[in-house]
Amino acid sequence: MASYTTIEGRAEAEIEEKKSRFIAQVAHVETEEEALAFLEEIRAKHRTARHNVYAYVLRAENRVRYSDDGEPQKTAGLPTLEAIQHAGLVDVAVVVTRYFGGTLLGTGGLVRAYTQCTQAGLAAARKVVVSRCVDIRITMAYPQYDQVTHTAKQYETMVVDAQFTHEVTLTLRMLEGSETELLQAVREIMRGQGAIDVSEAFDAPFCAGE
């Protein structure tokens, strides 16, 4: 079962090296269009900066891109990309903005600065593991609710939603292929009453017990 790690939303971090400011801006993206739109947004925000170096890694077509944006070759975009890859992340774009402080850093200094700044930006982001999941929607009478929730806790489940009207509708998420025993146990509790619906498999963040 293939899982992958990405980030939620956006994050930012800043470091200073010999009076040059390096600002890492990190975003979750799923397409090249989203990655390039993020880049243009940051460029517009920091239009007075000397450099807006970027890198992104996408699951779609295993797409990987980076740019030094005027810095010496392989001193900026590549270290930014390698920091993403070493973190084991996909569907992530990073733009590192540099405001020049007047002192040249040299090739080694630039590599260290872009690497450290990207690492700081990624560290500030919330990581999520995305797996192939199914959602199980159980509609039941109130007396069955405690039994079903107690049973669900014995399995690797994640509560997605619970609605309480004249009956209870509980939505549980499980890893694809792990739902068979739970479904059997819930059907025994339900005894033909209520309803159980299982979704098609899809990719989603999953953390058992939430």
Short mmCIF file of C-alpha atoms in Angstrom, two decimals:
data_model
loop_
_atom_site.label_atom_id
_atom_site.label_comp_id
_atom_site.label_asym_id
_atom_site.label_seq_id
_atom_site.Cartn_x
_atom_site.Cartn_y
_atom_site.Cartn_z
CA MET A 1 0.00 0.00 0.00
CA ALA A 2 1.67 3.19 -1.17
CA SER A 3 1.77 6.10 1.26
CA TYR A 4 3.59 9.38 0.89
CA THR A 5 4.47 12.36 3.06
CA THR A 6 3.61 15.96 2.20
CA ILE A 7 2.74 19.14 4.09
CA GLU A 8 -0.50 20.89 4.91
CA GLY A 9 -1.02 24.46 3.77
CA ARG A 10 1.96 26.81 3.96
CA ALA A 11 4.90 27.67 6.19
CA GLU A 12 7.72 30.21 6.35
CA ALA A 13 11.12 30.58 8.00
CA GLU A 14 13.96 33.07 7.80
CA ILE A 15 17.70 32.98 8.46
CA GLU A 16 20.44 35.60 8.13
CA GLU A 17 23.93 34.97 6.78
CA LYS A 18 26.46 37.84 6.67
CA LYS A 19 23.62 40.36 6.55
CA SER A 20 21.86 38.60 3.64
CA ARG A 21 18.28 37.64 4.51
CA PHE A 22 17.06 34.26 3.30
CA ILE A 23 13.30 33.66 3.55
CA ALA A 24 11.93 30.17 2.82
CA GLN A 25 8.29 30.04 1.78
CA VAL A 26 6.80 26.57 1.57
CA ALA A 27 3.47 25.45 0.08
CA HIS A 28 1.53 22.26 -0.58
CA VAL A 29 0.95 22.00 -4.34
CA GLU A 30 -0.37 19.16 -6.46
CA THR A 31 0.15 20.43 -10.02
CA GLU A 32 2.80 22.35 -11.90
CA GLU A 33 0.27 25.14 -12.42
CA GLU A 34 -0.15 25.48 -8.64
CA ALA A 35 3.62 25.47 -8.12
CA LEU A 36 4.20 28.18 -10.73
CA ALA A 37 1.32 30.27 -9.39
CA PHE A 38 2.90 30.09 -5.92
CA LEU A 39 6.24 31.15 -7.38
CA GLU A 40 4.67 34.16 -9.13
CA GLU A 41 2.87 35.13 -5.92
CA ILE A 42 6.14 35.15 -3.99
CA ARG A 43 7.96 37.01 -6.76
CA ALA A 44 5.30 39.71 -6.66
CA LYS A 45 5.49 39.90 -2.88
CA HIS A 46 9.30 40.19 -2.92
CA ARG A 47 9.80 42.01 -6.19
CA THR A 48 12.68 44.06 -4.75
CA ALA A 49 14.68 40.99 -3.69
CA ARG A 50 17.86 40.07 -5.55
CA HIS A 51 16.85 36.42 -5.99
CA ASN A 52 13.72 34.23 -5.70
CA VAL A 53 15.16 30.73 -5.96
CA TYR A 54 12.68 27.86 -6.21
CA ALA A 55 12.30 24.11 -6.31
CA TYR A 56 9.31 21.77 -6.32
CA VAL A 57 8.65 18.04 -6.23
CA LEU A 58 5.36 16.68 -7.55
CA ARG A 59 3.93 13.16 -7.47
CA ALA A 60 2.23 13.74 -10.82
CA GLU A 61 4.57 12.41 -13.52
CA ASN A 62 7.40 12.49 -10.93
CA ARG A 63 7.88 16.15 -11.85
CA VAL A 64 10.96 17.83 -10.34
CA ARG A 65 12.08 21.39 -11.15
CA TYR A 66 14.43 24.00 -9.70
CA SER A 67 15.99 27.34 -10.60
CA ASP A 68 19.02 29.25 -9.28
CA ASP A 69 17.41 32.55 -10.38
CA GLY A 70 20.71 34.28 -11.03
CA GLU A 71 22.77 32.70 -8.26
CA PRO A 72 25.89 30.74 -9.36
CA GLN A 73 24.93 27.42 -10.94
CA LYS A 74 23.97 24.64 -8.48
CA THR A 75 24.45 26.85 -5.40
CA ALA A 76 20.77 27.66 -4.76
CA GLY A 77 18.02 25.78 -6.59
CA LEU A 78 19.69 22.38 -6.37
CA PRO A 79 20.39 22.60 -2.61
CA THR A 80 16.77 23.71 -2.14
CA LEU A 81 15.56 20.72 -4.15
CA GLU A 82 17.85 18.30 -2.32
CA ALA A 83 16.57 19.54 1.06
CA ILE A 84 13.01 18.70 -0.05
CA GLN A 85 14.06 15.28 -1.30
CA HIS A 86 16.12 14.46 1.80
CA ALA A 87 13.05 15.29 3.91
CA GLY A 88 11.14 12.65 1.92
CA LEU A 89 8.43 15.10 0.85
CA VAL A 90 6.37 15.34 -2.33
CA ASP A 91 3.74 17.77 -3.62
CA VAL A 92 5.79 20.58 -2.11
CA ALA A 93 7.07 23.85 -3.56
CA VAL A 94 9.71 26.02 -1.87
CA VAL A 95 10.71 29.55 -2.83
CA VAL A 96 13.75 30.99 -1.04
CA THR A 97 13.94 34.76 -1.31
CA ARG A 98 17.33 36.40 -0.80
CA TYR A 99 17.85 40.03 0.08
CA PHE A 100 21.57 40.67 -0.55
CA GLY A 101 23.43 42.04 2.46
CA GLY A 102 26.48 43.37 0.65
CA THR A 103 28.88 40.53 1.44
CA LEU A 104 29.59 37.71 -1.02
CA LEU A 105 29.10 34.29 0.54
CA GLY A 106 31.00 32.18 -1.96
CA THR A 107 29.67 28.97 -3.47
CA GLY A 108 29.98 26.93 -0.26
CA GLY A 109 28.32 29.66 1.79
CA LEU A 110 25.43 29.91 -0.65
CA VAL A 111 24.86 26.14 -0.65
CA ARG A 112 24.81 26.09 3.16
CA ALA A 113 22.51 29.10 3.42
CA TYR A 114 19.94 27.84 0.90
CA THR A 115 20.03 24.35 2.43
CA GLN A 116 19.61 25.61 5.99
CA CYS A 117 16.88 28.06 5.06
CA THR A 118 14.90 25.39 3.17
CA GLN A 119 15.30 22.96 6.06
CA ALA A 120 14.00 25.61 8.46
CA GLY A 121 10.97 26.25 6.24
CA LEU A 122 10.17 22.55 5.99
CA ALA A 123 10.61 22.14 9.74
CA ALA A 124 8.01 24.85 10.29
CA ALA A 125 5.47 23.03 8.08
CA ARG A 126 2.99 20.47 9.38
CA LYS A 127 3.79 17.09 7.82
CA VAL A 128 1.02 14.65 6.90
CA VAL A 129 1.17 11.07 5.71
CA VAL A 130 -1.29 10.42 2.89
CA SER A 131 -2.50 6.86 2.34
CA ARG A 132 -5.04 4.97 0.27
CA CYS A 133 -8.19 5.02 2.41
CA VAL A 134 -11.89 4.22 2.48
CA ASP A 135 -14.62 5.98 4.44
CA ILE A 136 -17.26 3.87 6.19
CA ARG A 137 -20.55 5.67 6.82
CA ILE A 138 -22.68 3.99 9.49
CA THR A 139 -26.25 5.13 10.14
CA MET A 140 -27.70 3.63 13.32
CA ALA A 141 -30.10 4.04 16.19
CA TYR A 142 -28.81 5.64 19.40
CA PRO A 143 -28.67 2.37 21.41
CA GLN A 144 -26.19 0.95 18.88
CA TYR A 145 -23.85 3.96 18.93
CA ASP A 146 -21.85 3.05 22.06
CA GLN A 147 -21.34 -0.52 20.87
CA VAL A 148 -20.18 0.60 17.42
CA THR A 149 -17.74 3.23 18.73
CA HIS A 150 -16.34 0.79 21.30
CA THR A 151 -15.82 -1.79 18.56
CA ALA A 152 -14.26 0.77 16.20
CA LYS A 153 -11.61 1.63 18.80
CA GLN A 154 -10.34 -1.93 18.58
CA TYR A 155 -9.32 -1.31 14.96
CA GLU A 156 -7.12 1.24 13.19
CA THR A 157 -9.86 3.80 12.56
CA MET A 158 -10.08 7.57 12.32
CA VAL A 159 -13.34 9.38 13.12
CA VAL A 160 -14.10 11.78 10.28
CA ASP A 161 -17.59 12.94 11.24
CA ALA A 162 -20.48 12.24 13.61
CA GLN A 163 -23.99 13.63 13.16
CA PHE A 164 -26.73 13.29 15.79
CA THR A 165 -30.31 13.78 14.64
CA HIS A 166 -33.15 11.32 15.15
CA GLU A 167 -30.43 8.72 14.52
CA VAL A 168 -26.63 8.74 14.50
CA THR A 169 -24.48 8.88 11.38
CA LEU A 170 -20.83 8.04 12.05
CA THR A 171 -18.12 8.25 9.40
CA LEU A 172 -14.92 6.29 10.00
CA ARG A 173 -11.77 6.27 7.86
CA MET A 174 -9.60 3.20 7.47
CA LEU A 175 -6.67 2.14 5.33
CA GLU A 176 -7.87 0.41 2.18
CA GLY A 177 -8.02 -3.35 2.69
CA SER A 178 -8.18 -3.20 6.49
CA GLU A 179 -11.93 -2.74 6.81
CA THR A 180 -13.23 -6.31 6.42
CA GLU A 181 -13.17 -7.39 10.09
CA LEU A 182 -14.65 -4.13 11.35
CA LEU A 183 -17.49 -4.31 8.82
CA GLN A 184 -18.29 -7.84 9.95
CA ALA A 185 -18.32 -6.80 13.62
CA VAL A 186 -20.51 -3.76 12.95
CA ARG A 187 -23.00 -5.82 10.91
CA GLU A 188 -23.35 -8.21 13.85
CA ILE A 189 -24.14 -5.25 16.12
CA MET A 190 -26.60 -3.74 13.61
CA ARG A 191 -28.47 -7.01 12.93
CA GLY A 192 -29.87 -5.77 9.65
CA GLN A 193 -30.90 -2.38 10.98
CA GLY A 194 -29.55 1.00 9.89
CA ALA A 195 -27.16 1.28 6.95
CA ILE A 196 -23.48 0.83 6.19
CA ASP A 197 -21.90 2.46 3.16
CA VAL A 198 -18.27 2.06 2.10
CA SER A 199 -16.71 4.64 -0.22
CA GLU A 200 -14.45 4.05 -3.16
CA ALA A 201 -10.77 4.16 -2.23
CA PHE A 202 -9.08 7.58 -2.27
CA ASP A 203 -5.90 9.30 -1.10
CA ALA A 204 -6.21 11.17 2.20
CA PRO A 205 -4.31 11.95 5.41
CA PHE A 206 -4.76 9.14 7.91
CA CYS A 207 -3.94 9.00 11.60
CA ALA A 208 -5.57 6.22 13.61
CA GLY A 209 -7.24 7.32 16.81
CA GLU A 210 -8.14 10.83 15.68
#
